[in-house]
Short mmCIF file of C-alpha atoms and ligand atoms in Angstrom, two decimals:
data_model
loop_
_atom_site.label_atom_id
_atom_site.label_comp_id
_atom_site.label_asym_id
_atom_site.label_seq_id
_atom_site.Cartn_x
_atom_site.Cartn_y
_atom_site.Cartn_z
CA MET A 1 142.13 238.38 55.18
CA ALA A 2 144.04 235.80 53.08
CA PRO A 3 142.86 232.19 53.52
CA PRO A 4 144.96 230.25 56.05
CA THR A 5 147.67 228.10 54.50
CA ALA A 6 148.02 224.35 55.10
CA GLU A 7 151.03 225.07 57.34
CA ALA A 8 149.03 227.55 59.44
CA ILE A 9 146.11 225.10 59.81
CA LYS A 10 148.44 222.29 60.88
CA ALA A 11 150.30 224.51 63.32
CA ARG A 12 146.98 225.55 64.90
CA ALA A 13 145.78 221.93 65.12
CA ARG A 14 149.03 220.96 66.89
CA GLU A 15 148.72 223.90 69.27
CA LEU A 16 145.25 222.63 70.12
CA GLY A 17 146.62 219.19 71.01
CA ALA A 18 146.70 217.06 67.85
CA ASP A 19 149.84 214.91 67.48
CA LEU A 20 149.48 214.39 63.71
CA VAL A 21 147.63 216.45 61.07
CA GLY A 22 147.19 215.86 57.34
CA ILE A 23 144.95 217.46 54.72
CA ALA A 24 143.18 215.44 52.01
CA ASP A 25 141.44 216.74 48.91
CA GLY A 26 137.68 216.21 49.35
CA LYS A 27 137.16 215.77 45.60
CA VAL A 28 139.80 213.00 45.45
CA MET A 29 138.04 211.26 48.35
CA ASP A 30 134.68 211.68 46.58
CA ALA A 31 136.18 209.95 43.53
CA HIS A 32 137.63 207.05 45.57
CA PRO A 33 135.10 205.79 48.14
CA PRO A 34 136.52 202.86 50.19
CA ASP A 35 133.39 200.79 49.44
CA PRO A 36 131.83 201.80 46.11
CA ARG A 37 128.67 199.79 47.01
CA ASP A 38 128.18 202.11 49.98
CA PRO A 39 130.06 205.30 49.15
CA ARG A 40 130.29 207.49 52.22
CA ARG A 41 131.84 210.58 50.65
CA PRO A 42 132.73 213.93 52.22
CA SER A 43 130.23 215.59 49.86
CA ASP A 44 127.45 213.35 51.29
CA VAL A 45 127.95 215.13 54.63
CA THR A 46 128.04 218.65 53.17
CA ALA A 47 127.93 219.51 49.48
CA LEU A 48 129.38 223.00 50.07
CA ASP A 49 132.06 222.72 52.74
CA ALA A 50 133.87 219.45 52.07
CA GLY A 51 136.61 220.70 49.75
CA ARG A 52 139.29 219.71 52.28
CA VAL A 53 139.32 216.91 54.84
CA ILE A 54 141.65 217.91 57.69
CA VAL A 55 142.49 214.71 59.57
CA MET A 56 143.77 215.00 63.14
CA ALA A 57 145.27 212.19 65.22
CA LYS A 58 145.96 211.91 68.96
CA ARG A 59 148.14 209.12 70.29
CA VAL A 60 146.78 206.90 73.04
CA SER A 61 148.91 206.84 76.19
CA ALA A 62 151.80 204.36 76.28
CA GLY A 63 150.98 203.61 79.92
CA SER A 64 147.54 202.30 78.98
CA THR A 65 148.99 200.37 76.03
CA ARG A 66 151.34 198.59 78.42
CA ILE A 67 148.34 197.09 80.25
CA LEU A 68 148.06 193.69 78.58
CA ALA A 69 144.44 192.57 79.13
CA TRP A 70 142.37 193.70 76.15
CA ASN A 71 139.30 194.30 78.37
CA ASP A 72 140.90 196.35 81.13
CA ARG A 73 138.64 199.34 81.76
CA HIS A 74 141.62 201.63 82.51
CA LYS A 75 142.40 201.35 78.81
CA TYR A 76 138.84 202.21 77.77
CA TYR A 77 138.79 205.29 80.03
CA ASN A 78 142.23 206.57 79.01
CA ASP A 79 141.26 206.26 75.34
CA GLU A 80 138.00 208.03 76.03
CA LEU A 81 139.91 210.96 77.58
CA ALA A 82 142.22 211.14 74.53
CA LEU A 83 139.13 211.16 72.31
CA THR A 84 137.54 213.96 74.35
CA LEU A 85 140.71 216.04 73.97
CA LEU A 86 140.82 215.45 70.21
CA GLU A 87 137.12 216.19 69.71
CA THR A 88 137.51 219.46 71.64
CA ALA A 89 140.59 220.36 69.56
CA SER A 90 138.60 219.63 66.38
CA LEU A 91 135.75 221.93 67.44
CA GLU A 92 138.26 224.66 68.35
CA LEU A 93 139.77 224.29 64.87
CA VAL A 94 136.29 224.66 63.34
CA TYR A 95 135.78 228.00 65.14
CA TRP A 96 139.31 229.13 64.20
CA LEU A 97 138.57 228.42 60.49
CA GLU A 98 135.17 230.12 60.71
CA ASP A 99 136.76 233.20 62.33
CA ARG A 100 138.80 233.38 59.10
CA GLY A 101 135.73 233.11 56.88
CA PHE A 102 135.53 229.37 56.12
CA PRO A 103 132.55 227.33 57.41
CA ALA A 104 133.65 223.96 58.82
CA ILE A 105 132.23 220.85 60.51
CA VAL A 106 133.66 218.07 62.73
CA ILE A 107 133.43 214.38 61.79
CA PRO A 108 133.94 212.56 65.12
CA PRO A 109 134.61 208.80 65.28
CA THR A 110 131.59 208.43 67.57
CA HIS A 111 128.89 209.39 65.08
CA VAL A 112 127.39 206.52 63.04
CA ASP A 113 124.48 206.76 60.61
CA PRO A 114 121.35 206.36 62.83
CA TRP A 115 119.03 206.60 59.82
CA ARG A 116 120.62 203.43 58.43
CA TYR A 117 119.88 201.39 61.57
CA ASP A 118 117.57 198.52 60.56
CA GLY A 119 116.67 197.02 63.96
CA ASP A 120 119.59 194.54 63.97
CA PRO A 121 122.02 195.42 66.81
CA GLU A 122 124.56 192.87 65.47
CA ARG A 123 125.01 194.75 62.20
CA HIS A 124 128.37 196.53 61.73
CA GLN A 125 127.84 200.28 62.07
CA THR A 126 130.10 202.77 60.30
CA THR A 127 131.02 206.43 60.66
CA LEU A 128 129.81 209.08 58.18
CA ILE A 129 133.10 208.89 56.33
CA SER A 130 135.83 206.34 57.02
CA LEU A 131 138.40 208.19 59.11
CA THR A 132 141.11 205.58 58.57
CA HIS A 133 140.80 205.92 54.79
CA ALA A 134 140.71 209.72 55.14
CA ALA A 135 143.94 209.55 57.16
CA VAL A 136 145.63 207.61 54.34
CA GLU A 137 144.41 210.15 51.77
CA ALA A 138 145.82 212.89 54.05
CA GLY A 139 149.26 211.24 54.03
CA LEU A 140 149.26 210.12 57.67
CA GLY A 141 149.91 206.43 57.00
CA THR A 142 148.64 203.25 55.35
CA LEU A 143 146.29 200.39 56.30
CA GLY A 144 147.60 197.15 57.82
CA LEU A 145 146.78 193.42 57.57
CA ASN A 146 143.51 193.91 59.49
CA LEU A 147 142.87 197.31 57.83
CA GLN A 148 143.90 199.33 60.89
CA LEU A 149 145.63 202.65 60.19
CA LEU A 150 149.41 202.54 60.70
CA THR A 151 151.42 205.74 61.17
CA PRO A 152 155.23 205.99 61.17
CA GLU A 153 155.16 207.81 64.51
CA PHE A 154 152.72 205.80 66.62
CA GLY A 155 151.80 202.77 64.47
CA PRO A 156 148.05 202.14 64.88
CA ARG A 157 147.94 203.66 68.39
CA VAL A 158 146.05 206.83 67.44
CA ILE A 159 142.49 208.15 67.68
CA LEU A 160 141.19 210.09 64.65
CA THR A 161 138.81 212.92 63.87
CA ALA A 162 138.31 215.01 60.73
CA VAL A 163 137.25 218.59 60.00
CA LEU A 164 135.55 219.31 56.67
CA CYS A 165 136.15 222.79 55.25
CA SER A 166 136.45 224.22 51.73
CA VAL A 167 139.47 226.35 52.61
CA PRO A 168 141.64 226.60 49.44
CA CYS A 169 144.89 225.30 50.96
CA ALA A 170 147.48 222.78 49.72
CA THR A 171 146.79 219.08 50.27
CA ASP A 172 149.05 216.19 51.31
CA GLN A 173 150.10 213.20 49.24
CA ARG A 174 149.15 209.59 49.89
CA ARG A 175 152.07 207.24 50.67
CA GLU A 176 152.73 204.68 47.93
CA ALA A 177 154.57 201.98 49.92
CA ALA A 178 152.83 199.94 52.61
CA LEU A 179 153.98 200.45 56.21
CA CYS A 180 152.57 197.06 57.25
CA LEU A 181 155.05 194.16 57.50
CA GLY A 182 152.35 191.76 56.24
CA PRO A 183 151.56 188.18 57.29
CA SER A 184 155.25 187.43 57.94
CA CYS A 185 154.68 189.69 60.98
CA GLY A 186 151.02 188.90 61.66
CA ARG A 187 151.25 190.06 65.28
CA CYS A 188 147.77 191.64 65.06
CA LEU A 189 146.33 188.25 64.05
CA LYS A 190 148.33 186.39 66.69
CA ALA A 191 147.09 188.66 69.49
CA CYS A 192 143.45 189.11 68.46
CA PRO A 193 141.21 187.70 71.25
CA GLY A 194 138.30 187.21 68.84
CA ASP A 195 140.45 185.73 66.05
CA THR A 196 138.88 188.20 63.62
CA VAL A 197 141.94 189.15 61.55
CA ARG A 198 141.89 187.93 57.96
CA HIS A 199 144.25 188.30 54.98
CA TRP A 200 144.11 192.11 54.46
CA ASP A 201 140.64 192.08 55.97
CA ARG A 202 138.74 191.72 59.23
CA ASP A 203 135.54 190.03 60.41
CA TRP A 204 134.02 193.38 61.43
CA PRO A 205 130.79 192.21 63.16
CA THR A 206 132.78 189.83 65.42
CA CYS A 207 135.44 192.49 66.06
CA ASP A 208 132.69 194.96 67.03
CA ARG A 209 131.78 192.84 70.07
CA TYR A 210 135.37 193.35 71.31
CA ARG A 211 135.86 196.93 70.09
CA SER A 212 132.58 197.92 71.71
CA PRO A 213 132.16 195.38 74.55
CA HIS A 214 129.43 197.37 76.34
CA GLY A 215 127.89 198.78 73.18
CA PHE A 216 124.36 198.69 71.83
CA ALA A 217 124.37 194.97 70.90
CA THR A 218 125.35 194.04 74.49
CA LEU A 219 122.79 196.47 75.93
CA ALA A 220 119.99 195.01 73.75
CA GLU A 221 120.93 191.45 74.76
CA HIS A 222 121.10 192.34 78.45
CA LEU A 223 117.71 194.09 78.41
CA GLU A 224 116.19 191.11 76.56
CA ARG A 225 117.57 188.77 79.26
CA ILE A 226 116.07 190.94 82.01
CA VAL A 227 112.59 191.29 80.49
CA SER A 228 112.35 187.58 79.61
CA GLU A 229 113.43 186.33 83.07
CA PRO A 230 110.25 184.88 84.70
CA ASP A 231 111.69 184.67 88.23
CA ALA A 232 111.35 188.08 89.95
CA ALA A 233 114.33 187.50 92.30
CA LYS A 234 116.62 186.50 89.41
CA GLN A 235 115.37 189.46 87.41
CA LYS A 236 116.36 191.79 90.26
CA THR A 237 119.83 190.16 90.41
CA LEU A 238 120.25 190.74 86.66
CA ILE A 239 119.29 194.41 87.04
CA ARG A 240 121.89 194.80 89.81
CA SER A 241 124.58 192.72 88.02
CA GLU A 242 128.09 193.79 87.08
CA GLU A 243 126.95 193.81 83.43
CA SER A 244 124.31 196.44 84.27
CA PHE A 245 126.93 198.44 86.17
CA ASN A 246 129.38 198.33 83.25
CA LEU A 247 126.65 199.31 80.78
CA TRP A 248 125.59 202.22 83.01
CA GLN A 249 129.19 203.45 83.32
CA SER A 250 129.66 203.13 79.57
CA ILE A 251 126.49 205.10 78.79
CA LEU A 252 127.71 207.77 81.22
CA ARG A 253 131.08 208.22 79.57
CA GLY A 254 131.34 206.20 76.32
CA ALA A 255 134.19 204.07 77.71
CA GLY A 256 133.64 200.48 76.52
CA VAL A 257 131.32 201.65 73.75
CA ILE A 258 133.39 203.88 71.52
CA THR A 259 136.62 202.65 73.10
CA GLY A 260 137.27 198.96 73.70
CA CYS A 261 139.63 196.26 72.49
CA ARG A 262 142.76 197.50 70.73
CA ARG A 263 145.04 194.53 71.33
CA CYS A 264 145.93 194.47 67.60
CA GLU A 265 147.09 198.09 67.89
CA ASP A 266 149.07 197.52 71.08
CA VAL A 267 151.27 194.71 69.69
CA CYS A 268 151.93 196.18 66.21
CA PRO A 269 155.69 196.81 65.81
CA VAL A 270 155.18 199.69 63.33
CA GLY A 271 155.69 203.13 64.89
CA ALA A 272 158.67 204.86 66.49
CA ASP A 273 156.97 204.50 69.87
CA TYR A 274 157.03 200.66 69.81
CA GLU A 275 160.76 200.12 70.30
CA ALA A 276 161.10 203.07 72.68
CA MET A 277 158.09 202.63 74.96
CA LEU A 278 156.29 199.34 74.38
CA LYS A 279 158.45 196.43 73.24
CA ASP A 280 159.61 195.32 76.70
CA ALA A 281 155.98 194.91 77.84
CA LEU A 282 154.32 193.67 74.64
CA GLU A 283 156.76 191.40 72.81
CA ASP A 284 155.23 188.13 74.07
CA ILE A 285 151.79 187.22 72.70
CA PRO A 286 150.09 184.61 74.92
CA GLU A 287 147.03 184.47 72.62
CA HIS A 288 149.09 182.95 69.77
CA THR A 289 148.28 179.38 68.72
CA ALA A 290 149.55 176.80 66.23
CA ALA A 291 146.34 177.17 64.21
CA LYS A 292 146.87 180.92 63.87
CA GLN A 293 150.49 180.35 62.79
CA ALA A 294 149.33 177.85 60.13
CA ARG A 295 146.95 180.47 58.70
CA LEU A 296 149.71 183.08 58.63
CA ASP A 297 152.09 180.61 56.93
CA ALA A 298 149.45 179.97 54.24
CA MET A 299 149.10 183.73 53.66
CA VAL A 300 152.87 184.16 53.33
CA GLU A 301 153.00 181.24 50.90
CA ALA A 302 150.12 182.63 48.80
CA GLU A 303 151.79 186.04 48.55
CA ARG A 304 155.11 184.43 47.62
CA ALA A 305 153.29 182.69 44.75
CA GLY A 306 151.92 186.08 43.63
CA ASP A 307 148.43 185.24 44.82
CA ARG A 308 146.82 188.24 46.53
CA PRO A 309 143.32 188.01 47.98
CA ALA A 310 140.42 190.06 46.60
CA SER A 311 140.39 191.95 49.90
CA TYR A 312 143.86 193.29 49.11
CA THR A 313 142.90 194.27 45.55
CA ALA A 314 139.83 196.14 46.85
CA GLN A 315 141.89 198.09 49.41
CA CYS A 316 145.32 198.36 47.74
CA ARG A 317 144.97 202.13 47.28
CA TRP A 318 145.00 202.51 51.07
CA ILE A 319 147.16 199.50 52.06
CA GLY A 320 149.89 200.59 49.65
CA ASP A 321 152.33 198.56 47.61
CA ILE A 322 153.22 195.46 49.66
CA SER A 323 155.91 194.33 47.22
CA VAL A 324 158.17 197.19 48.34
CA ALA A 325 157.13 197.08 52.01
CA PRO A 326 159.67 195.91 54.63
CA LYS A 327 159.18 192.28 55.74
CA ALA A 328 159.13 191.12 59.36
S1 SF4 B 401 140.06 195.32 67.97
FE1 SF4 B 401 140.39 193.44 69.14
S2 SF4 B 401 138.94 191.98 68.22
FE2 SF4 B 401 139.15 193.66 66.77
S3 SF4 B 401 140.82 193.02 65.36
FE3 SF4 B 401 141.76 194.22 67.01
S4 SF4 B 401 142.42 192.69 68.49
FE4 SF4 B 401 140.89 191.71 67.18
S1 SF4 B 402 150.94 193.79 63.56
FE1 SF4 B 402 152.26 193.35 61.79
S2 SF4 B 402 150.85 192.48 60.26
FE2 SF4 B 402 149.57 193.51 61.81
S3 SF4 B 402 149.24 195.57 61.02
FE3 SF4 B 402 151.06 195.66 62.34
S4 SF4 B 402 152.80 195.35 60.94
FE4 SF4 B 402 150.95 194.69 59.86
#
């Protein structure tokens, strides 16, 4: 049997439920790790079967995006269901490739390196390979001001997985021009409840407490509070508290752990879906302040003077050329 072509693989992935599919060259990704100090390359996962990185994206529902509160649990659950669908589609694609003679493996967004955990729950945890960077290498989009993936179809409002497989098919090209409108837009920074958006960067540990509001750091803190409470009645109240209930529900389903804040994604004007489905609900940003605007103005001024931060230089391969990008 002839190896499946890139077109056949993409058609199968779409049949299985993916909205977007791109194929990156594993060797190119090996040669360009997003953080050279901590290279997490496809070949570190599997030396034999990482010749291609097939990146699949599923859009989150517009209905959940139109709910404005960043911490509304309907959003967490809807995203969790989209993730479940995409993970199932990825596993189905693995079996489809293997039925054609090519061993394959899923890289889900939920799997972080447990062997790197050093006892500090506050430390930013990362996936085995960066799926946002893989998506850029697979031609699906470019990174934005806070390093979120932007796609022309759905802006940042997508969930990602990847399938590694050394099937000898054609690969996609990276986009050269940035999709992000830069600090003259700055809507991700204006809306961020944790004020974690920087100039082509993000304060990841602070963002993690919003992206994963009932995650391991919150669980560890809550358990510490319970065991160190000397009053037995108060201890019982803590065990029965809403925080315990939310943590239990999150452990049950992953909602509020893997899914969480995505306010920066909701308000981003990039993506064909924004004008059509979202703008009427999301145009106003109540979280915006004069101090945030002053920071954005300083970024615009610095870029106008040709001064780009080191964070841009380090990530320009994936952000793209901002000099030719459209301005807000
Ligand atoms: S996920 Fe939430 S906290 Fe993190 S950058 Fe986006 S808006 Fe800010
Ligand atoms: S909201 Fe604006 S600045 Fe932020 S990523 Fe989207 S286009 Fe870029």
